Amino acid sequence: MVRFYARHLFVSFIASCAMMVGIAAAQSVGTPLPPIDQETPDGFRQYEGEPAQPGVEPQPAVPQFPQTTPRASVGDAIDPLLAPRTFPQAPPDPSQPFPQDALPDTAQPAAPGIDGLLPLTSVEIDWRVENPFRFFADAKDTEVHRATYLSLSPEQREAAPVLASEHALARRHEAGWAETMYRKTCWAGRRNRHVCPDKSDYVNPDRHRVIVSLKGMTEPNVDCRWITSELGPSPGAESAVTRPCGEPMTFSAPYPAGIGVRVEVGGITVASTEIKVRDIFVVGIGDSFGSGEGNPDVPVRFSPERTVEYGKGGGADDLTGYPARAGPWKQVGDDAFVEGNARWLDQACHRSLYSYQVRAALELAVEDPHRAVTFAGFACSGAEVTWGLFLRYKGNEWVPNPPDLSQISAAADAQCGKRDAPVVDMPEAYHMNGIIPELQGGLTLSKCPPNQARKIDLVLLSVGGNDIGFARLVANAVLSDESLVRNLGGWFGQVHGNKESQELLTRLDQRYKAMNRAIHGILHVPWDESDRVILTSYPPFALLDDQGNMCRDGSAGMEVFSEFKITQKAALSSSWLADKLDQIMKKSAELHGWTFAEDHRKTFVGRGLCAGHTNGLGPLVDDLRLPRRHDGVWKPYNPAHYEPYAARLRWFRTPNDAFLTGNFHVAGSVVQKVLKLQSFSWFQVLLASTYSGAFHPTAEGHAAIADSVVLRARAVLQRHGQQSAAVATPDTETP
């Protein structure tokens, strides 16, 4: 008899412990009751599994195991624990062992039971921003880049995620990935402002859409009740929605306060969190290396059969058999010809989505699921610190609506969001005691009031090359001494050598000082946060090979125009000056407390202007020659097969590449008016091979530069507490 009751008490104790574990688990998450199914007229609350009227005992649950259970309920698992125990009808015989069928049904539960509830303690809420790169108006475009990033190997994400992503995208998009995206952005070219298609306040978002899901949920078909409430000084009312636990949810999270989210299963809270998006403001300013020159969002297409003739050059050169654009045009410069122009995110400034500034901001967005990036880019091909950053500069391609503000003023105007930034007089603030005469007297700049200006988290800066006349220096290096173009310096601004550039170098740091004052004084970057300015080094000068020797052939990659020819003296001299420029930039960055990005200079080794072949013994993409058609035959290849964004050895656009990618032309009347040339056809070849981005990085080169900038940007954000703990690490993140 004692033995019977001892066993009975032991079994009762085990069952009680099981119930206490369930109750304790419910209390620990703060919701002790299952959800209310309905309320009767007399106020009695009816819960799932309870009788319709009070005083009626519930019946024990009958286990059911259908072949297909579309939706289960934790109530089904709890009911067997709450059901009355059943014992044999006859009193037990004390001399016999306790019958096995008299044991409470908790040992072998019909539903998952308490063992099924315990795994819920490991359930977590996982979330990410739906469109982390807000510059793309369509979240699907951002998702292309996010998915590409997540598809990379851990090694690729660790070493060079932007470059690896560019290679992956180039394999899927022969004409380049930007063609389908550049029109769907928050940049309104006609207004020269950052405006989204939905007319929302782009610079100052008030909320972000987030995608939320559960991690560790072993029963995805069970119903989850998602309860949300807006956070902040005055928390909003709770709202709830029920969906299968395996189904991701999309919520709108107020910015910056965020939203509280908890998930209940069968009335028990299984997970909760606060969702707060970290939105960083990234501004890009500078010159052609910042704008993406040489990499139009939509490159020019060429006919597989048609050719174009440019008459005679300065001498007796044969300018026939050149690749001709595809399309129904009849003569160079007519409407149909213009319709086939290369297209850019910003036409006047030749700013494109391939720019390292865009790619760096995009990478910062896709690598951190809890971060959004608001990017505002103003870099313009041909810009200097003076004409471009401080003073209005209209770009290097004529358009009906050129930039109407300097880059500093444009950035300040953007800080004000939908408000217009007031214009203030700055006649004596930035000429540095007359060292920069262009900034003396009459200088006005837009400046957003501090209490209205959005704080800038990163300034991506690429400037200095044009300030020392680098483009003119390149022209000096590649134009033969007998070149007729040397006498047409008005179009190039000026063709000069090292003497002139060295004189400008001595004054470059004063321009950087003026720039530093404006970044702090106009754009409100705190003086003790100067490291938020990331000055980017220029890649090594591309006229020399890896051993410092001149390219094998002085005209390799440049036979598009007969007057192009590199001389060893000019190449070595220009290379020395480029290194001098890099040293001054680095010292100026240290002086002003800026971050200096230069790691990409090493990755460009082996990727110079003449990396490739001229004998046909190699891949087509690495052929440096320009296709020409003579006697009905294209040699060395049909221009219709040229792929501007394919991976290749060289990371610089040669003049030949520029002709086949951007193919910049102007109307004949413009050439006659500006250059006073009656016979202008040959000059179009020069424009098509220089103003289309010659001697500038390819999309691969920009991706490599972006990786260098991202490395520095992460460190800056980390120092200022803006690097999320959710940043993907190579061994933990999954698609």
XYZ file of C-alpha atoms in Angstrom:
735
model
C 0.000 0.000 0.000
C 2.830 2.377 0.889
C 4.526 1.428 -2.317
C 1.387 2.292 -4.342
C 0.916 5.748 -2.817
C 4.627 6.509 -3.046
C 4.539 5.827 -6.757
C 1.279 7.806 -7.114
C 2.777 10.814 -5.305
C 5.919 10.632 -7.452
C 3.901 10.668 -10.665
C 1.787 13.568 -9.354
C 4.965 15.461 -8.463
C 6.359 14.985 -11.968
C 3.120 16.233 -13.548
C 3.036 19.237 -11.210
C 6.615 20.119 -12.085
C 5.761 20.009 -15.772
C 2.863 22.413 -15.194
C 5.040 24.722 -13.092
C 7.692 24.825 -15.822
C 5.029 25.855 -18.330
C 3.638 28.529 -15.977
C 7.087 29.817 -15.138
C 7.968 30.067 -18.811
C 4.798 32.050 -19.447
C 5.464 34.371 -16.504
C 9.075 34.954 -17.515
C 7.984 36.421 -20.857
C 5.231 38.494 -19.296
C 2.035 37.022 -20.811
C 0.461 34.335 -18.521
C -2.806 33.857 -20.421
C -3.560 32.415 -23.850
C -5.324 34.703 -26.330
C -9.006 35.481 -25.929
C -11.049 33.820 -28.620
C -14.295 35.648 -27.796
C -16.192 37.321 -24.960
C -19.738 36.266 -24.021
C -22.452 38.872 -23.381
C -22.190 38.427 -19.611
C -18.506 39.346 -19.677
C -17.129 35.812 -19.284
C -13.856 35.487 -21.201
C -13.716 32.386 -23.287
C -10.252 31.054 -24.151
C -9.310 28.534 -26.712
C -10.096 25.023 -25.490
C -12.477 26.191 -22.685
C -16.253 25.509 -22.480
C -18.691 28.063 -23.838
C -20.342 28.645 -20.396
C -18.822 28.902 -16.908
C -19.230 25.966 -14.566
C -19.004 23.340 -17.307
C -15.964 21.160 -16.956
C -13.758 20.940 -20.046
C -13.387 17.527 -21.608
C -9.970 15.908 -21.939
C -8.390 16.585 -25.286
C -8.450 13.686 -27.715
C -5.147 13.423 -29.562
C -5.539 13.797 -33.302
C -2.764 13.320 -35.844
C -4.073 14.253 -39.297
C -1.886 13.632 -42.313
C -1.657 17.372 -43.028
C -1.844 20.066 -40.347
C -1.961 23.457 -42.015
C -1.790 25.407 -38.753
C -0.996 24.100 -35.258
C -1.571 25.882 -31.977
C 0.438 25.880 -28.772
C -2.924 25.615 -27.043
C -3.078 22.089 -28.450
C 0.186 21.379 -26.688
C -0.901 22.911 -23.371
C -4.406 21.355 -23.170
C -3.186 17.816 -22.351
C -1.275 19.244 -19.403
C -4.381 20.964 -18.022
C -6.791 18.044 -18.643
C -8.030 15.917 -15.635
C -6.013 12.818 -14.924
C -7.713 9.455 -15.635
C -7.383 6.390 -13.443
C -8.798 2.807 -13.657
C -12.444 2.405 -12.707
C -11.694 -0.282 -10.029
C -9.532 0.450 -6.969
C -6.002 -0.707 -7.493
C -4.758 -3.875 -5.887
C -2.014 -2.933 -3.434
C -0.235 -6.176 -4.149
C -0.015 -5.440 -7.863
C 2.258 -2.919 -9.625
C 0.656 0.334 -10.620
C -0.967 -0.283 -14.038
C 0.855 1.403 -16.914
C -2.375 2.570 -18.552
C -3.268 4.408 -15.336
C -0.273 6.744 -15.639
C -1.153 10.384 -16.455
C -0.857 11.075 -20.170
C 2.007 13.551 -19.628
C 4.697 10.950 -20.175
C 3.720 10.474 -23.809
C 1.878 13.689 -24.841
C -0.392 13.613 -27.818
C 0.772 17.082 -28.921
C 4.334 18.502 -28.748
C 3.806 19.201 -25.043
C 6.304 20.976 -22.804
C 9.234 19.619 -24.800
C 7.826 21.465 -27.808
C 7.554 24.721 -25.860
C 11.083 24.830 -24.523
C 12.713 25.415 -27.967
C 10.678 28.640 -28.243
C 13.016 30.201 -25.700
C 15.701 30.343 -28.452
C 13.467 32.180 -30.928
C 14.787 35.609 -31.945
C 13.438 38.463 -34.027
C 15.593 39.173 -37.059
C 15.104 42.354 -39.079
C 16.600 44.418 -41.859
C 15.847 47.657 -43.656
C 13.826 46.987 -46.786
C 15.617 49.634 -48.887
C 18.899 50.467 -47.142
C 20.279 52.526 -50.053
C 17.640 55.219 -50.200
C 19.154 56.847 -53.290
C 17.506 54.040 -55.269
C 13.808 54.862 -55.389
C 12.970 51.225 -56.132
C 13.874 48.821 -53.332
C 14.245 46.060 -55.924
C 17.320 47.800 -57.347
C 18.929 47.891 -53.923
C 18.019 44.250 -53.438
C 20.019 43.335 -56.557
C 23.139 44.679 -54.873
C 22.296 43.276 -51.444
C 21.706 39.807 -52.862
C 24.939 40.048 -54.848
C 26.846 40.985 -51.692
C 25.315 38.094 -49.742
C 26.253 35.668 -52.531
C 29.956 36.439 -52.129
C 32.266 34.048 -50.353
C 33.539 34.981 -46.879
C 36.954 35.664 -48.410
C 35.507 38.029 -51.008
C 33.510 39.958 -48.422
C 36.585 40.261 -46.261
C 39.011 41.366 -48.986
C 37.164 43.376 -51.649
C 33.359 43.145 -51.560
C 32.691 45.993 -54.026
C 35.110 44.694 -56.641
C 33.823 41.132 -56.250
C 30.254 42.407 -56.585
C 31.159 44.391 -59.699
C 32.582 41.252 -61.297
C 29.476 39.257 -60.408
C 27.172 41.952 -61.806
C 29.244 42.347 -64.978
C 28.864 38.636 -65.703
C 25.086 38.982 -65.584
C 24.780 42.333 -67.399
C 26.861 42.576 -70.568
C 26.010 46.247 -71.126
C 26.406 47.117 -67.431
C 24.028 46.888 -64.485
C 23.392 50.646 -64.171
C 21.376 50.906 -67.389
C 18.174 49.719 -65.730
C 18.662 51.717 -62.512
C 19.981 55.192 -63.268
C 16.564 56.691 -64.062
C 14.972 55.380 -60.855
C 16.881 57.407 -58.300
C 16.313 60.333 -55.969
C 18.259 62.689 -58.241
C 16.197 65.030 -60.433
C 18.613 66.147 -63.134
C 16.310 68.797 -64.536
C 16.110 70.467 -61.146
C 19.665 69.666 -60.011
C 18.262 68.540 -56.664
C 17.836 65.310 -54.742
C 14.138 64.668 -55.148
C 12.476 61.253 -55.035
C 9.699 60.260 -57.439
C 7.222 60.125 -54.546
C 8.111 63.741 -53.576
C 8.992 62.730 -50.019
C 11.703 64.472 -48.009
C 14.709 62.493 -49.205
C 17.327 63.986 -46.901
C 15.192 63.879 -43.748
C 13.253 60.586 -43.651
C 10.548 60.216 -41.023
C 10.297 56.418 -41.232
C 11.801 53.309 -42.837
C 10.147 50.098 -43.943
C 11.686 47.066 -42.264
C 11.338 43.355 -43.003
C 11.007 41.270 -39.848
C 11.202 37.493 -39.414
C 11.788 34.877 -36.727
C 14.991 32.924 -36.276
C 14.968 29.571 -34.507
C 11.263 28.906 -35.049
C 10.956 25.150 -35.565
C 7.234 25.213 -36.413
C 6.796 27.764 -39.240
C 3.133 26.866 -39.768
C 2.118 27.791 -36.230
C 0.279 31.116 -35.978
C 2.274 34.059 -34.623
C 0.657 37.189 -33.302
C 2.842 40.219 -34.103
C 2.249 43.160 -31.784
C 3.861 46.515 -32.617
C 3.904 49.948 -31.032
C 5.734 53.112 -32.014
C 8.438 54.175 -29.582
C 9.297 57.710 -28.515
C 8.262 60.244 -25.874
C 4.612 59.444 -26.546
C 4.434 55.732 -27.433
C 1.702 54.838 -29.872
C -1.093 52.371 -29.330
C -0.406 48.721 -29.942
C -1.542 47.062 -33.127
C -1.551 43.350 -33.842
C -1.673 41.031 -36.809
C -1.619 37.231 -36.975
C 0.336 35.329 -39.611
C 2.100 31.967 -39.907
C 5.369 32.175 -37.974
C 7.442 31.370 -41.043
C 6.087 34.349 -43.001
C 8.239 37.535 -42.959
C 6.460 40.721 -41.913
C 6.918 44.285 -43.153
C 6.485 47.188 -40.743
C 6.977 50.937 -40.963
C 9.406 52.083 -38.288
C 9.354 55.757 -37.295
C 12.729 57.467 -37.558
C 14.634 57.956 -35.372
C 12.437 56.722 -32.453
C 11.839 53.245 -33.853
C 9.222 50.618 -33.156
C 8.710 47.970 -30.489
C 7.878 44.457 -31.705
C 6.899 41.334 -29.781
C 5.651 37.982 -30.972
C 3.143 35.770 -29.176
C 2.416 32.125 -29.827
C -0.671 30.818 -28.116
C -0.696 33.888 -25.872
C 2.899 33.365 -24.774
C 5.481 35.969 -25.760
C 8.303 34.103 -27.457
C 10.410 37.063 -28.618
C 10.524 40.845 -28.465
C 12.846 43.635 -29.567
C 13.108 47.303 -30.386
C 13.778 48.183 -34.012
C 15.737 51.397 -34.525
C 17.189 52.098 -37.956
C 20.527 53.911 -38.081
C 20.405 56.271 -41.055
C 23.717 57.887 -42.050
C 24.086 60.885 -44.354
C 26.908 60.566 -46.903
C 27.881 63.493 -49.160
C 30.117 63.078 -52.213
C 31.926 66.070 -53.742
C 34.858 66.520 -56.071
C 36.077 66.044 -59.622
C 35.921 63.497 -62.438
C 37.464 60.736 -60.313
C 34.579 61.244 -57.899
C 31.891 61.560 -60.562
C 32.706 58.325 -62.384
C 33.920 59.888 -65.643
C 34.533 57.288 -68.336
C 31.720 55.017 -67.134
C 28.350 56.187 -68.463
C 25.287 54.495 -67.048
C 24.268 53.713 -70.630
C 27.241 53.319 -72.964
C 27.079 53.900 -76.712
C 26.085 51.020 -78.992
C 27.849 50.393 -82.287
C 26.619 49.088 -85.589
C 28.086 45.744 -86.685
C 28.372 47.021 -90.287
C 28.232 50.789 -90.551
C 31.283 53.056 -90.428
C 31.832 56.798 -90.098
C 34.375 59.015 -91.843
C 35.978 62.029 -90.172
C 37.662 63.465 -93.251
C 41.331 64.356 -93.041
C 43.195 65.142 -89.874
C 45.668 67.930 -89.384
C 47.726 66.317 -92.102
C 47.053 63.558 -94.536
C 45.757 61.026 -92.008
C 43.122 58.576 -93.120
C 40.133 58.994 -90.813
C 37.846 56.492 -92.509
C 36.465 53.161 -91.387
C 35.771 54.219 -87.801
C 33.104 52.429 -85.747
C 29.721 54.124 -86.151
C 26.907 54.315 -83.671
C 23.892 52.116 -84.190
C 20.645 53.854 -85.075
C 18.883 55.668 -87.932
C 21.045 58.825 -87.850
C 22.096 60.367 -91.149
C 24.928 62.640 -90.100
C 26.989 63.250 -86.980
C 25.151 65.600 -84.649
C 21.592 65.233 -85.951
C 18.701 64.401 -83.616
C 18.892 60.659 -84.159
C 22.646 60.746 -83.495
C 22.163 62.676 -80.251
C 19.491 60.214 -79.206
C 22.216 57.560 -79.186
C 24.496 59.536 -76.860
C 25.880 57.899 -73.762
C 23.549 58.565 -70.818
C 24.568 59.629 -67.352
C 22.950 60.007 -63.954
C 23.922 63.656 -64.402
C 24.693 64.532 -68.022
C 26.523 67.836 -67.465
C 28.887 66.458 -64.827
C 29.287 62.940 -66.263
C 28.264 61.555 -62.889
C 27.337 57.891 -62.897
C 26.298 55.056 -60.624
C 29.713 53.446 -61.209
C 31.429 56.245 -59.270
C 33.457 55.033 -56.310
C 31.490 57.467 -54.138
C 28.175 55.839 -55.051
C 29.628 52.337 -54.742
C 31.162 53.038 -51.312
C 27.878 54.436 -49.974
C 25.999 51.486 -51.481
C 28.335 48.983 -49.831
C 27.896 50.635 -46.440
C 24.144 50.221 -46.944
C 23.960 46.578 -48.008
C 26.502 45.168 -45.556
C 24.607 46.265 -42.436
C 20.979 45.062 -42.204
C 20.139 47.687 -39.564
C 21.553 50.661 -41.480
C 20.122 52.947 -44.116
C 22.276 55.318 -46.168
C 21.104 58.667 -47.492
C 23.570 59.580 -50.234
C 23.865 63.005 -51.879
C 26.442 63.218 -54.672
C 27.623 66.389 -56.404
C 31.023 65.472 -57.906
C 31.488 66.915 -61.383
C 33.986 66.096 -64.100
C 36.462 68.951 -64.491
C 35.811 70.530 -61.086
C 38.468 72.239 -58.971
C 38.396 73.531 -55.395
C 37.704 76.997 -56.824
C 35.613 76.460 -59.967
C 33.420 73.608 -58.865
C 33.422 73.433 -55.086
C 33.334 77.154 -54.190
C 32.209 78.697 -57.464
C 29.523 77.562 -59.842
C 30.829 75.254 -62.554
C 28.570 74.102 -65.381
C 30.236 70.778 -66.120
C 32.014 69.557 -69.215
C 29.031 68.675 -71.380
C 26.522 71.229 -72.606
C 22.998 70.637 -71.339
C 19.955 72.942 -71.109
C 20.007 72.818 -67.295
C 23.612 72.833 -65.978
C 24.329 72.934 -62.225
C 23.036 76.167 -60.716
C 25.020 75.962 -57.457
C 28.594 75.286 -56.478
C 29.100 71.899 -54.839
C 29.476 73.359 -51.347
C 26.292 75.353 -51.776
C 24.497 72.330 -53.246
C 25.512 70.177 -50.269
C 24.370 72.905 -47.852
C 21.092 73.195 -49.703
C 20.622 69.429 -49.449
C 21.161 69.592 -45.686
C 18.033 71.733 -45.441
C 15.905 69.019 -47.025
C 12.810 70.544 -48.590
C 13.704 74.021 -47.341
C 15.899 76.345 -49.383
C 19.194 77.156 -47.710
C 19.715 80.917 -47.312
C 22.474 82.569 -49.341
C 25.124 84.363 -47.289
C 27.960 86.681 -48.314
C 31.472 85.349 -47.738
C 33.717 87.921 -49.446
C 36.773 87.592 -47.190
C 36.522 84.146 -45.627
C 38.203 81.813 -48.084
C 40.766 83.572 -50.287
C 43.520 82.845 -47.726
C 45.099 86.297 -47.687
C 44.865 86.643 -51.427
C 46.571 83.326 -52.229
C 43.337 82.205 -53.906
C 42.331 85.309 -55.863
C 39.335 83.564 -57.424
C 37.642 83.631 -54.005
C 38.213 87.302 -53.269
C 35.256 89.683 -53.132
C 31.674 88.906 -53.989
C 31.745 85.261 -52.858
C 28.328 83.989 -51.829
C 27.454 80.512 -50.586
C 24.319 78.740 -49.472
C 24.317 77.822 -45.792
C 21.630 75.896 -43.965
C 21.047 77.149 -40.397
C 22.610 74.770 -37.833
C 19.285 73.996 -36.172
C 17.796 72.954 -39.531
C 20.778 71.265 -41.188
C 21.006 67.516 -41.180
C 24.330 66.387 -39.757
C 26.723 64.901 -42.315
C 28.215 61.588 -41.212
C 30.732 61.142 -44.048
C 32.157 63.496 -46.685
C 33.716 61.624 -49.627
C 36.163 64.030 -51.247
C 38.123 63.689 -54.498
C 39.768 66.926 -55.574
C 43.183 68.386 -56.355
C 44.109 66.945 -59.729
C 42.449 69.671 -61.771
C 43.805 72.306 -59.392
C 47.316 71.543 -60.595
C 46.196 71.171 -64.208
C 46.534 67.386 -64.282
C 44.345 66.971 -67.353
C 46.450 69.532 -69.176
C 49.528 67.736 -67.932
C 48.245 64.501 -69.426
C 47.596 66.296 -72.697
C 51.179 67.491 -72.644
C 52.400 63.946 -72.081
C 50.387 62.269 -74.824
C 50.419 64.865 -77.587
C 53.365 64.804 -79.919
C 55.472 67.950 -80.121
C 54.208 68.611 -83.631
C 50.575 68.232 -82.620
C 48.178 70.741 -84.091
C 46.050 70.309 -80.957
C 48.724 72.045 -78.896
C 47.663 75.212 -80.649
C 44.024 74.639 -79.666
C 44.567 74.990 -75.944
C 41.312 76.882 -75.535
C 39.336 73.646 -75.537
C 41.656 71.899 -73.104
C 42.000 75.065 -71.044
C 45.750 74.914 -71.536
C 48.418 72.375 -72.378
C 51.310 72.749 -70.004
C 54.179 70.834 -68.436
C 55.752 70.267 -65.047
C 56.910 73.830 -64.468
C 53.392 75.203 -64.465
C 52.068 72.298 -62.407
C 54.804 72.616 -59.779
C 53.862 76.238 -59.258
C 50.247 75.210 -58.728
C 51.312 72.448 -56.344
C 52.808 74.989 -53.955
C 49.389 76.630 -53.617
C 47.322 73.453 -53.417
C 47.460 73.151 -49.643
C 46.002 76.652 -49.302
C 43.044 75.479 -51.357
C 42.666 72.492 -49.049
C 42.719 74.869 -46.069
C 39.912 76.909 -47.604
C 38.042 73.684 -48.293
C 38.492 72.599 -44.676
C 37.072 75.897 -43.420
C 34.009 75.493 -45.600
C 33.394 71.890 -44.534
C 33.314 72.968 -40.888
C 31.873 76.456 -41.260
C 29.307 75.954 -44.031
C 28.483 72.236 -43.820
C 28.639 72.120 -39.992
C 30.969 69.124 -39.658
C 32.280 69.498 -36.071
C 35.948 70.447 -35.807
C 36.606 67.524 -33.474
C 35.091 65.144 -36.044
C 37.306 66.072 -38.988
C 38.006 62.398 -39.622
C 34.540 62.189 -41.159
C 36.099 63.795 -44.256
C 37.659 61.038 -46.391
C 40.078 62.411 -48.997
C 40.726 59.811 -51.676
C 44.112 59.402 -53.314
C 44.359 59.200 -57.093
C 45.444 55.857 -58.544
C 49.056 55.679 -59.755
C 49.674 57.503 -63.022
C 48.829 55.083 -65.809
C 51.362 55.935 -68.505
C 53.974 53.583 -67.079
C 53.966 49.820 -66.619
C 54.582 47.987 -63.355
C 58.366 48.279 -63.524
C 58.271 52.020 -64.076
C 59.031 51.647 -67.751
C 57.087 53.285 -70.523
C 54.458 51.129 -72.220
C 55.843 48.792 -74.868
C 54.351 50.851 -77.657
C 54.082 54.592 -77.261
C 50.693 54.597 -78.964
C 49.212 51.364 -77.551
C 45.554 51.920 -76.831
C 45.710 55.363 -78.440
C 45.818 54.908 -82.205
C 42.293 56.333 -82.409
C 44.002 59.706 -82.947
C 47.317 59.822 -84.720
C 48.690 62.723 -82.673
C 48.564 60.671 -79.472
C 51.975 59.320 -78.577
C 53.650 58.963 -75.218
C 57.266 60.021 -74.968
C 59.422 58.530 -72.246
C 60.525 61.937 -70.997
C 56.968 63.231 -70.651
C 55.727 60.018 -69.051
C 58.458 59.908 -66.411
C 58.067 63.597 -65.663
C 54.295 63.358 -65.315
C 54.581 60.257 -63.139
C 56.938 62.086 -60.778
C 54.515 64.982 -60.487
C 51.598 62.630 -59.795
C 53.520 61.077 -56.900
C 54.285 64.570 -55.609
C 50.578 65.364 -55.704
C 49.835 62.248 -53.669
C 52.359 63.269 -51.015
C 50.844 66.745 -50.677
C 47.349 65.284 -50.422
C 48.437 62.919 -47.666
C 50.182 65.650 -45.673
C 47.202 67.982 -46.045
C 44.851 65.247 -44.837
C 47.021 64.717 -41.747
C 47.189 68.465 -41.102
C 43.430 68.912 -41.234
C 42.587 65.673 -39.428
C 40.934 64.131 -42.484
C 40.934 60.419 -43.208
C 43.115 59.517 -46.188
C 42.159 56.523 -48.358
C 45.097 55.205 -50.363
C 45.116 51.401 -50.094
C 43.791 51.120 -53.647
C 47.065 52.436 -55.050
C 48.550 49.000 -54.394
C 45.674 47.141 -56.023
C 46.168 49.127 -59.239
C 49.633 47.611 -59.706
C 49.528 45.628 -62.935
C 46.337 47.392 -64.052
C 47.870 50.338 -65.898
C 46.869 51.973 -69.138
C 48.791 49.579 -71.355
C 47.895 46.318 -69.567
C 46.741 44.119 -72.433
C 47.952 42.991 -75.826
C 48.293 44.376 -79.344
C 49.082 41.118 -81.146
C 45.819 39.269 -80.713
C 47.390 36.704 -78.386
C 44.923 37.080 -75.560
C 41.266 37.596 -74.700
C 39.270 40.041 -76.815
C 38.551 42.288 -73.802
C 42.288 42.821 -73.302
C 42.971 43.852 -76.894
C 44.262 47.421 -76.818
C 43.613 48.098 -80.502
C 40.749 50.096 -81.999
C 38.605 48.229 -84.541
C 38.649 49.773 -88.021
C 36.974 48.582 -91.184
C 38.795 48.478 -94.483
C 37.757 46.690 -97.662
C 34.578 45.512 -95.911
C 36.431 43.711 -93.112
C 36.666 44.705 -89.419
C 40.090 44.347 -87.845
C 40.941 43.217 -85.214
C 37.285 42.677 -84.181
C 33.771 43.927 -84.787
C 33.045 46.978 -82.567
C 29.562 45.625 -81.831
C 31.324 43.014 -79.696
C 33.055 45.557 -77.468
C 31.983 45.154 -73.822
C 32.688 48.323 -71.828
C 32.040 46.724 -68.440
C 33.642 43.326 -68.854
C 36.458 42.399 -66.476
C 39.835 43.134 -68.066
C 43.483 43.620 -67.155
C 43.542 47.410 -67.470
C 41.640 49.528 -64.980
C 42.012 52.754 -66.962
C 40.117 53.843 -70.038
C 42.454 54.244 -72.981
C 41.527 56.788 -75.673
C 40.399 53.796 -77.747
C 38.191 52.602 -74.867
C 36.780 56.092 -74.395
C 35.802 56.255 -78.073
C 33.997 52.913 -77.780
C 32.303 53.687 -74.457
C 31.306 57.361 -74.272
C 31.851 58.500 -77.876
C 31.383 62.176 -76.993
C 30.589 64.438 -79.988
C 29.325 67.993 -80.327
C 27.336 69.768 -82.990
C 29.400 71.260 -85.775
C 28.174 74.756 -85.026
C 29.651 74.542 -81.520
C 33.078 73.563 -82.813
C 33.032 76.319 -85.403
C 31.961 78.922 -82.866
C 34.339 77.934 -80.080
C 37.395 76.823 -82.002
C 36.934 78.887 -85.161
C 37.435 75.753 -87.263
C 35.779 75.492 -90.643
C 36.699 71.863 -91.141
C 35.810 70.259 -87.859
C 35.108 66.597 -88.589
C 38.558 65.386 -87.537
C 38.254 67.218 -84.223
C 35.270 65.053 -83.304
C 37.655 62.091 -83.095
C 39.720 63.954 -80.519
C 36.639 64.773 -78.451
C 35.251 61.252 -78.712
C 38.501 59.807 -77.396
C 39.289 62.315 -74.627
C 36.114 63.910 -73.284
C 34.641 60.436 -73.020
C 36.824 59.559 -70.044
C 40.277 58.681 -71.330
C 42.871 58.146 -68.582
C 40.152 57.640 -65.966
C 39.402 54.451 -63.979
C 37.053 51.836 -65.373
C 34.121 50.524 -63.340
C 36.485 47.897 -61.927
C 38.925 50.622 -60.944
C 36.169 52.583 -59.211
C 35.086 49.432 -57.358
C 38.651 48.916 -56.135
C 38.788 52.542 -54.950
C 35.418 52.079 -53.223
C 36.769 49.090 -51.284
C 39.615 51.265 -50.030
C 37.187 54.018 -48.980
C 34.777 51.584 -47.306
C 37.625 50.215 -45.197
C 38.313 53.712 -43.856
C 34.632 54.625 -43.554
C 33.928 51.615 -41.348
C 36.683 52.683 -38.974
C 35.327 56.246 -38.839
C 31.786 55.082 -38.112
C 33.096 52.692 -35.485
C 34.960 55.489 -33.709
C 31.804 57.563 -33.570
C 29.603 54.697 -32.379
C 27.755 54.347 -35.678
C 28.797 50.838 -36.682
C 25.959 48.439 -35.933
C 26.612 45.176 -34.133
C 24.592 43.553 -36.906
C 27.212 44.275 -39.597
C 27.629 41.076 -41.555
C 30.746 39.128 -40.731
C 32.086 36.684 -43.320
C 31.405 33.600 -41.201
C 27.974 34.427 -39.768
C 25.781 36.229 -42.291
C 23.486 34.206 -44.503
C 21.274 35.316 -47.394
